[in-house]
XYZ file of C-alpha atoms in Angstrom:
521
model
C 38.471 84.040 -18.527
C 37.978 80.374 -19.460
C 41.611 80.122 -20.555
C 42.785 81.563 -17.247
C 40.519 79.189 -15.347
C 41.862 76.192 -17.253
C 45.401 77.246 -16.397
C 44.780 77.967 -12.712
C 42.479 75.106 -11.683
C 45.114 72.329 -11.783
C 47.453 74.530 -9.733
C 44.729 75.226 -7.185
C 43.960 71.508 -7.010
C 47.577 70.759 -6.205
C 47.539 73.404 -3.490
C 44.449 71.863 -1.915
C 45.877 68.339 -2.048
C 49.185 69.633 -0.682
C 47.388 71.291 2.218
C 45.441 68.122 2.992
C 48.602 66.039 2.851
C 50.404 68.455 5.120
C 47.503 68.374 7.562
C 47.392 64.582 7.721
C 49.217 63.141 10.735
C 52.601 61.505 10.354
C 53.177 58.638 12.760
C 56.328 56.529 12.804
C 56.735 55.859 16.498
C 57.107 52.246 17.592
C 54.385 50.573 19.609
C 50.862 49.269 19.303
C 49.658 52.359 17.428
C 52.392 52.271 14.812
C 51.105 52.914 11.302
C 50.930 49.613 9.404
C 51.049 50.100 5.655
C 49.759 46.543 5.152
C 46.321 47.769 6.266
C 46.222 50.395 3.517
C 46.799 48.388 0.341
C 43.202 48.559 -0.942
C 42.239 45.280 -2.653
C 45.824 43.938 -2.449
C 45.425 43.550 1.325
C 45.966 40.090 2.816
C 42.903 38.514 4.391
C 44.393 38.056 7.860
C 45.388 41.735 7.933
C 41.914 42.812 6.809
C 40.248 40.707 9.510
C 42.680 42.032 12.090
C 41.564 45.554 11.206
C 37.885 44.761 11.740
C 36.070 46.762 14.392
C 33.842 43.766 15.183
C 35.034 42.377 18.523
C 32.941 39.237 18.859
C 30.269 37.239 17.110
C 26.769 38.086 18.399
C 24.906 35.138 19.790
C 22.397 33.380 17.546
C 18.889 33.808 18.999
C 17.579 30.852 20.973
C 15.514 28.499 18.913
C 17.361 29.275 15.668
C 19.506 26.814 13.748
C 21.343 27.206 10.487
C 19.912 25.247 7.556
C 21.721 26.696 4.542
C 24.825 28.734 3.696
C 25.680 30.807 0.634
C 29.310 31.870 0.215
C 30.641 34.306 -2.400
C 34.412 34.577 -1.982
C 37.289 36.201 -3.814
C 40.339 34.116 -4.633
C 43.203 34.216 -2.148
C 46.490 36.097 -2.361
C 47.923 35.838 -5.843
C 51.203 36.555 -7.621
C 51.438 39.604 -9.909
C 49.880 39.105 -13.312
C 52.000 38.807 -16.450
C 51.252 42.421 -17.369
C 52.310 43.666 -13.929
C 55.489 41.561 -13.974
C 56.521 43.397 -17.128
C 55.759 46.715 -15.433
C 58.106 45.821 -12.566
C 60.817 44.821 -15.056
C 60.467 48.248 -16.677
C 60.629 49.854 -13.235
C 63.991 48.186 -12.557
C 65.400 49.648 -15.771
C 63.927 53.044 -14.943
C 65.376 53.131 -11.406
C 68.820 52.283 -12.757
C 68.545 55.147 -15.252
C 67.432 57.591 -12.544
C 70.334 56.649 -10.282
C 72.847 56.980 -13.145
C 71.353 60.381 -13.935
C 71.774 61.443 -10.311
C 75.417 60.301 -10.302
C 76.137 62.612 -13.202
C 74.651 65.602 -11.395
C 76.618 68.426 -9.839
C 75.467 67.782 -6.260
C 77.135 64.507 -5.314
C 75.784 64.848 -1.778
C 72.309 64.152 -3.067
C 73.345 60.543 -3.745
C 73.199 59.949 -0.011
C 69.449 60.538 -0.132
C 68.873 57.605 -2.477
C 67.631 54.554 -0.531
C 70.236 51.806 -0.609
C 67.738 49.134 -1.749
C 67.243 50.971 -5.049
C 70.838 50.498 -6.139
C 70.896 47.397 -8.294
C 67.278 46.548 -7.455
C 65.667 43.737 -9.440
C 62.099 42.495 -9.313
C 61.477 39.324 -7.316
C 59.480 38.138 -10.330
C 62.117 38.958 -12.963
C 62.197 36.537 -15.868
C 58.841 34.965 -15.129
C 56.615 34.513 -18.158
C 53.514 33.452 -16.231
C 51.683 35.197 -13.421
C 48.476 35.670 -11.473
C 48.518 32.242 -9.824
C 47.364 31.545 -6.281
C 50.287 31.681 -3.847
C 50.856 29.322 -0.925
C 49.636 32.126 1.367
C 46.475 32.303 -0.725
C 45.959 28.563 -0.364
C 46.239 28.888 3.403
C 43.727 31.752 3.464
C 41.018 29.632 1.858
C 41.947 26.440 3.731
C 41.757 28.264 7.074
C 38.526 30.016 6.079
C 36.966 26.605 5.446
C 38.056 25.193 8.802
C 36.629 28.216 10.636
C 33.322 27.980 8.763
C 33.142 24.243 9.484
C 33.762 24.877 13.189
C 31.254 27.738 13.386
C 28.416 25.906 11.613
C 29.128 22.383 12.776
C 25.614 21.042 12.351
C 25.547 22.194 8.750
C 28.543 20.145 7.662
C 27.860 16.897 9.481
C 26.458 15.204 6.384
C 28.386 12.816 4.178
C 29.829 14.825 1.293
C 27.848 14.841 -1.918
C 28.214 17.517 -4.651
C 24.461 18.102 -4.582
C 24.548 18.730 -0.829
C 27.712 20.846 -0.735
C 28.036 22.555 -4.102
C 31.479 24.080 -4.811
C 31.722 26.401 -7.810
C 34.488 28.553 -9.293
C 35.255 30.580 -12.378
C 37.474 29.098 -15.087
C 40.416 31.206 -13.895
C 43.110 29.029 -12.266
C 43.500 31.149 -9.104
C 39.748 30.938 -8.465
C 39.518 27.185 -9.011
C 42.679 26.679 -6.920
C 41.005 28.691 -4.159
C 37.960 26.411 -4.387
C 40.219 23.354 -4.089
C 42.043 24.822 -1.078
C 38.717 25.577 0.583
C 37.417 22.081 -0.189
C 40.494 20.496 1.374
C 39.882 22.441 4.573
C 36.167 21.708 4.600
C 36.532 17.970 4.016
C 39.754 17.268 5.874
C 39.362 14.046 7.840
C 36.268 13.058 5.848
C 37.981 10.577 3.523
C 40.777 8.013 3.239
C 43.382 9.821 1.132
C 46.790 10.317 2.722
C 47.698 11.203 6.301
C 45.105 13.980 6.350
C 42.336 11.543 5.406
C 41.268 13.784 2.558
C 38.731 12.922 -0.066
C 37.965 13.935 -3.622
C 35.303 16.533 -4.327
C 33.742 18.301 -7.269
C 34.398 21.896 -8.391
C 31.987 23.118 -11.060
C 32.844 25.871 -13.551
C 31.025 27.627 -16.362
C 32.741 28.721 -19.548
C 34.150 32.241 -19.269
C 32.035 33.232 -22.257
C 28.747 32.256 -20.597
C 29.350 32.548 -16.835
C 26.769 35.205 -15.968
C 26.737 34.238 -12.265
C 30.395 34.654 -11.348
C 31.937 36.475 -14.334
C 29.050 38.774 -15.296
C 31.608 41.567 -15.726
C 33.012 39.622 -18.700
C 29.661 38.893 -20.303
C 27.921 42.274 -19.822
C 28.632 44.350 -22.926
C 27.111 47.517 -21.456
C 29.471 47.351 -18.491
C 32.520 46.765 -20.665
C 31.581 49.778 -22.782
C 31.031 51.905 -19.652
C 34.361 50.876 -18.165
C 36.267 51.544 -21.377
C 34.736 55.000 -21.585
C 35.205 55.817 -17.887
C 38.771 54.600 -17.258
C 40.525 57.627 -18.839
C 38.393 59.969 -16.735
C 39.261 58.038 -13.572
C 42.977 58.295 -14.364
C 42.595 62.035 -14.983
C 40.862 62.564 -11.654
C 43.642 60.709 -9.812
C 46.341 62.923 -11.325
C 46.390 65.764 -8.740
C 47.278 63.354 -5.944
C 49.853 61.483 -8.043
C 51.410 64.761 -9.128
C 51.757 66.016 -5.585
C 53.199 62.748 -4.283
C 55.613 62.721 -7.226
C 56.785 66.256 -6.412
C 57.270 65.259 -2.767
C 59.388 62.213 -3.702
C 61.494 64.216 -6.168
C 62.224 66.737 -3.420
C 62.874 64.056 -0.814
C 65.182 61.769 -2.793
C 66.555 64.089 -5.511
C 65.523 61.705 -8.278
C 63.508 62.861 -11.293
C 60.501 60.606 -10.755
C 57.500 60.841 -13.081
C 53.914 60.116 -12.078
C 54.248 56.777 -13.886
C 57.315 55.980 -11.760
C 55.352 56.752 -8.595
C 52.400 54.665 -9.759
C 54.736 51.709 -10.359
C 56.496 52.231 -7.021
C 53.136 52.249 -5.249
C 52.245 48.994 -6.991
C 55.622 47.558 -5.935
C 54.940 48.662 -2.370
C 51.636 46.788 -2.373
C 53.206 43.626 -3.764
C 56.138 43.673 -1.348
C 53.984 44.392 1.698
C 51.217 41.942 0.860
C 53.116 39.026 -0.682
C 56.520 39.342 0.987
C 55.845 41.281 4.222
C 58.506 43.793 3.145
C 57.525 47.299 4.247
C 60.853 49.114 4.425
C 61.696 49.338 0.711
C 59.165 50.689 -1.802
C 56.632 51.356 0.976
C 59.320 53.208 2.911
C 59.459 55.850 0.176
C 56.064 57.212 1.233
C 55.025 58.820 4.493
C 51.760 57.952 6.188
C 49.771 60.766 4.606
C 50.960 59.831 1.113
C 50.049 56.179 1.664
C 46.540 57.171 2.741
C 46.058 59.335 -0.332
C 47.405 56.689 -2.692
C 45.123 54.173 -1.012
C 42.240 56.556 -1.621
C 43.023 56.715 -5.360
C 42.745 52.910 -5.503
C 39.518 52.930 -3.493
C 38.114 55.721 -5.661
C 38.869 53.715 -8.795
C 37.184 50.643 -7.337
C 34.138 52.688 -6.330
C 33.692 54.179 -9.803
C 34.543 51.136 -11.927
C 33.316 48.257 -9.738
C 31.141 49.657 -6.961
C 28.477 52.257 -6.326
C 29.875 54.744 -8.876
C 27.321 53.579 -11.453
C 24.436 51.163 -11.016
C 25.532 49.071 -14.014
C 28.489 47.972 -11.863
C 26.273 46.004 -9.502
C 23.016 45.511 -11.398
C 24.883 43.224 -13.786
C 25.276 40.921 -10.756
C 21.544 40.153 -10.738
C 22.027 36.539 -11.929
C 24.203 35.869 -8.875
C 21.691 37.464 -6.506
C 18.871 35.403 -8.051
C 20.976 32.249 -7.724
C 21.524 32.954 -4.013
C 17.819 33.552 -3.380
C 16.809 30.490 -5.386
C 19.154 28.242 -3.390
C 17.707 29.493 -0.093
C 14.123 29.113 -1.281
C 14.854 25.515 -2.256
C 16.265 24.864 1.233
C 13.121 26.355 2.798
C 10.900 24.166 0.623
C 12.897 21.110 1.688
C 12.371 22.027 5.335
C 8.679 22.708 4.870
C 8.311 19.293 3.218
C 10.298 17.647 6.042
C 12.822 16.118 3.689
C 15.569 14.182 5.501
C 19.086 15.633 5.732
C 21.291 14.598 2.849
C 18.505 14.938 0.279
C 18.792 18.701 -0.323
C 21.545 21.285 -0.714
C 22.968 22.693 2.513
C 25.699 24.977 1.169
C 26.487 26.691 -2.131
C 30.123 27.784 -2.111
C 31.430 30.101 -4.855
C 34.947 31.340 -5.627
C 35.553 34.196 -8.002
C 37.087 37.681 -8.110
C 36.953 41.186 -6.644
C 34.839 42.109 -9.680
C 32.319 39.548 -8.375
C 32.427 40.225 -4.632
C 32.256 44.033 -4.897
C 29.072 44.209 -7.038
C 27.434 41.543 -4.880
C 28.202 43.587 -1.744
C 26.598 46.596 -3.431
C 23.462 44.612 -4.287
C 23.138 43.887 -0.560
C 23.610 47.581 0.289
C 26.827 47.185 2.305
C 29.423 49.911 3.041
C 27.100 52.839 2.450
C 27.214 56.235 4.152
C 24.169 57.593 6.008
C 21.065 57.680 3.818
C 22.808 56.250 0.745
C 20.682 53.097 0.791
C 17.556 55.170 0.211
C 19.347 56.977 -2.610
C 20.128 53.673 -4.276
C 16.486 52.654 -3.992
C 15.558 55.925 -5.729
C 18.366 55.368 -8.259
C 20.097 58.637 -7.326
C 23.814 59.329 -7.712
C 25.978 58.786 -4.631
C 28.803 60.868 -3.212
C 32.240 59.429 -3.788
C 34.279 58.170 -0.816
C 35.389 61.143 1.308
C 39.001 62.192 0.798
C 41.480 61.711 3.692
C 41.846 62.675 6.435
C 38.078 62.127 6.586
C 36.986 58.593 7.403
C 34.994 56.472 4.988
C 33.124 53.188 4.875
C 34.302 52.335 1.366
C 37.805 50.882 1.704
C 39.107 48.252 -0.697
C 41.037 46.603 2.135
C 37.700 45.876 3.824
C 35.318 45.515 0.885
C 37.391 43.033 -1.145
C 40.781 41.998 0.255
C 42.310 38.763 -0.978
C 39.893 35.958 0.038
C 37.297 38.596 0.993
C 33.843 37.079 1.190
C 30.139 37.490 1.844
C 28.146 34.769 3.551
C 24.362 34.654 3.655
C 23.351 32.322 6.451
C 19.770 31.018 6.460
C 18.259 30.125 9.841
C 15.075 28.355 10.810
C 13.740 29.796 14.066
C 11.030 28.848 16.522
C 9.757 30.551 19.665
C 11.035 34.106 20.236
C 13.685 36.193 18.494
C 15.902 38.936 19.890
C 13.165 41.608 19.912
C 10.924 39.356 22.022
C 8.255 38.826 19.376
C 6.852 35.398 18.634
C 7.678 33.557 15.443
C 4.630 33.077 13.256
C 3.805 29.526 12.314
C 3.064 30.540 8.716
C 5.268 29.245 5.909
C 8.559 31.176 5.477
C 7.861 33.408 8.490
C 10.216 31.375 10.660
C 13.204 31.825 8.370
C 15.818 34.514 8.906
C 18.892 35.754 7.047
C 22.170 36.821 8.565
C 24.685 38.536 6.262
C 28.349 38.183 7.182
C 31.193 40.025 5.514
C 34.665 38.580 6.051
C 33.083 36.363 8.717
C 31.703 39.278 10.741
C 27.926 39.899 10.898
C 26.869 43.204 9.370
C 23.675 45.160 9.867
C 21.547 45.537 6.759
C 20.387 49.084 5.914
C 17.515 47.639 3.895
C 16.321 45.671 6.910
C 16.219 48.400 9.536
C 19.928 47.881 10.294
C 19.106 44.572 11.956
C 21.592 41.722 12.218
C 18.836 39.143 11.733
C 16.381 39.837 8.940
C 13.211 37.847 8.224
C 13.683 36.096 4.897
C 10.521 37.574 3.391
C 11.531 41.075 4.498
C 14.986 40.535 3.027
C 13.436 39.618 -0.301
C 10.952 42.502 -0.215
C 13.252 45.324 0.964
C 16.676 44.353 -0.421
C 16.150 41.987 -3.350
C 12.873 43.049 -4.955
C 13.925 46.634 -5.914
C 16.689 45.164 -8.069
C 14.398 42.676 -9.775
C 12.600 45.363 -11.776
C 15.735 45.322 -13.921
C 16.669 42.496 -16.257
C 20.218 41.308 -16.926
C 19.632 40.737 -20.629
C 18.216 44.247 -21.023
C 20.806 46.177 -19.038
C 23.760 44.353 -20.556
C 23.082 45.198 -24.183
C 25.404 47.743 -25.796
C 23.746 51.146 -25.893
C 24.991 54.186 -27.836
C 26.856 56.636 -25.596
C 25.397 60.074 -25.025
C 27.387 62.579 -27.089
C 27.925 64.935 -24.165
C 29.668 62.166 -22.252
C 32.399 61.912 -24.849
C 32.823 65.665 -25.264
C 32.730 66.704 -21.612
C 35.546 69.139 -21.034
C 38.445 68.545 -18.704
C 37.687 71.890 -17.050
C 34.227 70.762 -15.944
C 35.640 67.546 -14.490
C 38.377 69.364 -12.607
C 35.902 71.987 -11.397
C 33.700 69.254 -9.936
C 36.684 67.598 -8.286
C 37.986 70.893 -6.869
C 34.634 71.989 -5.504
C 34.108 68.624 -3.847
C 37.514 68.575 -2.162
C 36.365 71.489 -0.026
C 32.996 69.944 0.839
C 32.521 67.740 3.924
C 31.297 64.765 1.887
C 33.808 64.737 -0.962
C 32.953 65.365 -4.605
C 30.089 63.724 -6.446
C 30.278 61.611 -9.512
C 28.319 63.720 -11.970
C 25.220 61.819 -12.973
C 25.571 63.131 -16.526
C 28.716 61.084 -16.941
C 27.069 57.775 -16.117
C 25.505 55.244 -18.395
C 22.029 56.554 -18.986
C 19.772 53.595 -19.713
C 19.124 50.667 -17.372
C 22.384 51.205 -15.495
């Protein structure tokens, strides 16, 4: 019976995925509602596209009597070129496509050659021959420069002071694309503030920690428990993505009469994301897939991000505790300065950080963003969460929203007097007149841990959102711990069974808690 089950389950999975793909709408008509693949590239999405997809129409008004006194920014680097490893993958893809086309030419059915897209014939990677990669592109520079100018315009009173690195602290990881993003942002923020060149620019400081010790912005590199978890979990993630890749591969083989493998399709999907995001080309690699296939491939990327960087396991975000503490500490220092009536220019007004998706995603999770229904309460109770629902169901967790290029979280600290939006009076007690507003990609977001309010009293923010995390300690959770034996010996059948059962449920399948890291994760 078990042997039969092992043989039939993958086939049943493919049937379910095929049915879901067939049921998903196909839309290619021109007009305002035309499907735009650039909005479905997960974390490879350009920032302007991600913001254009936001459902937030306008910025809610700041309550009367409130003024901003401090800003924390945690931003991902801007649009980047493919990394060296990915450049080599695209070079291999070019060789593979040539071999597939030559194979098709030798086939009996010469008419099938007409089905091969013309761009494939003689295709070469735009990055062929490059030995370096991963650098910030000119589009990425513009993303951060423009972000800075918008922030400066929105919070004008905050950036009126003469620049000093202790007043406006700019920090980045020791990765060139992150530090280049910090420089681009600084140029936008301080344009017209100096005497350098036609733009009246000025020099500014960008601070970086060593990669080996940067527990605030590269905690994912310094946390040994996380690295062990990720190494153990990655093969399982790839296995769980296979049914979708296999179905899409079969569809492309049928459509174009080329003997694609799942690796070919994975590389073509990566090429699609690079062409659409970096080059605005959507009619070549992206044109191979229909709308339903794009949405399912996007889901595989989002699923991977959820499991390996997001809410899939608590180690993914709890390792970001040093960053959360740094944010809180900076705001508390600003409050102390206000309570002591220190003059402007003598205390920090903004702490501006530039890092990676692996930084922004865990930080968003620490704040409780992008959860479904009662998931925030589950996190507080340290329960396992459902994975993002499979298309065509909607979901909050989308890489294109959570961490696009230049994606960011801002925590804006306000000092308020008089009345707030609910009509209650502000207490005159210390700290009671300070409120937090969380903004994601420049749009205010309600905080589940704060009664879904846009404005949250600072003390309530600390008590409801921050304090539950503080019972954990970075040094304790990031030690290497021996894996549970059952995790390494879990059968493929049990994993597939869980996946299959969840596909038919309204909430998608769960990440089995037995597979997670068991201690302090």
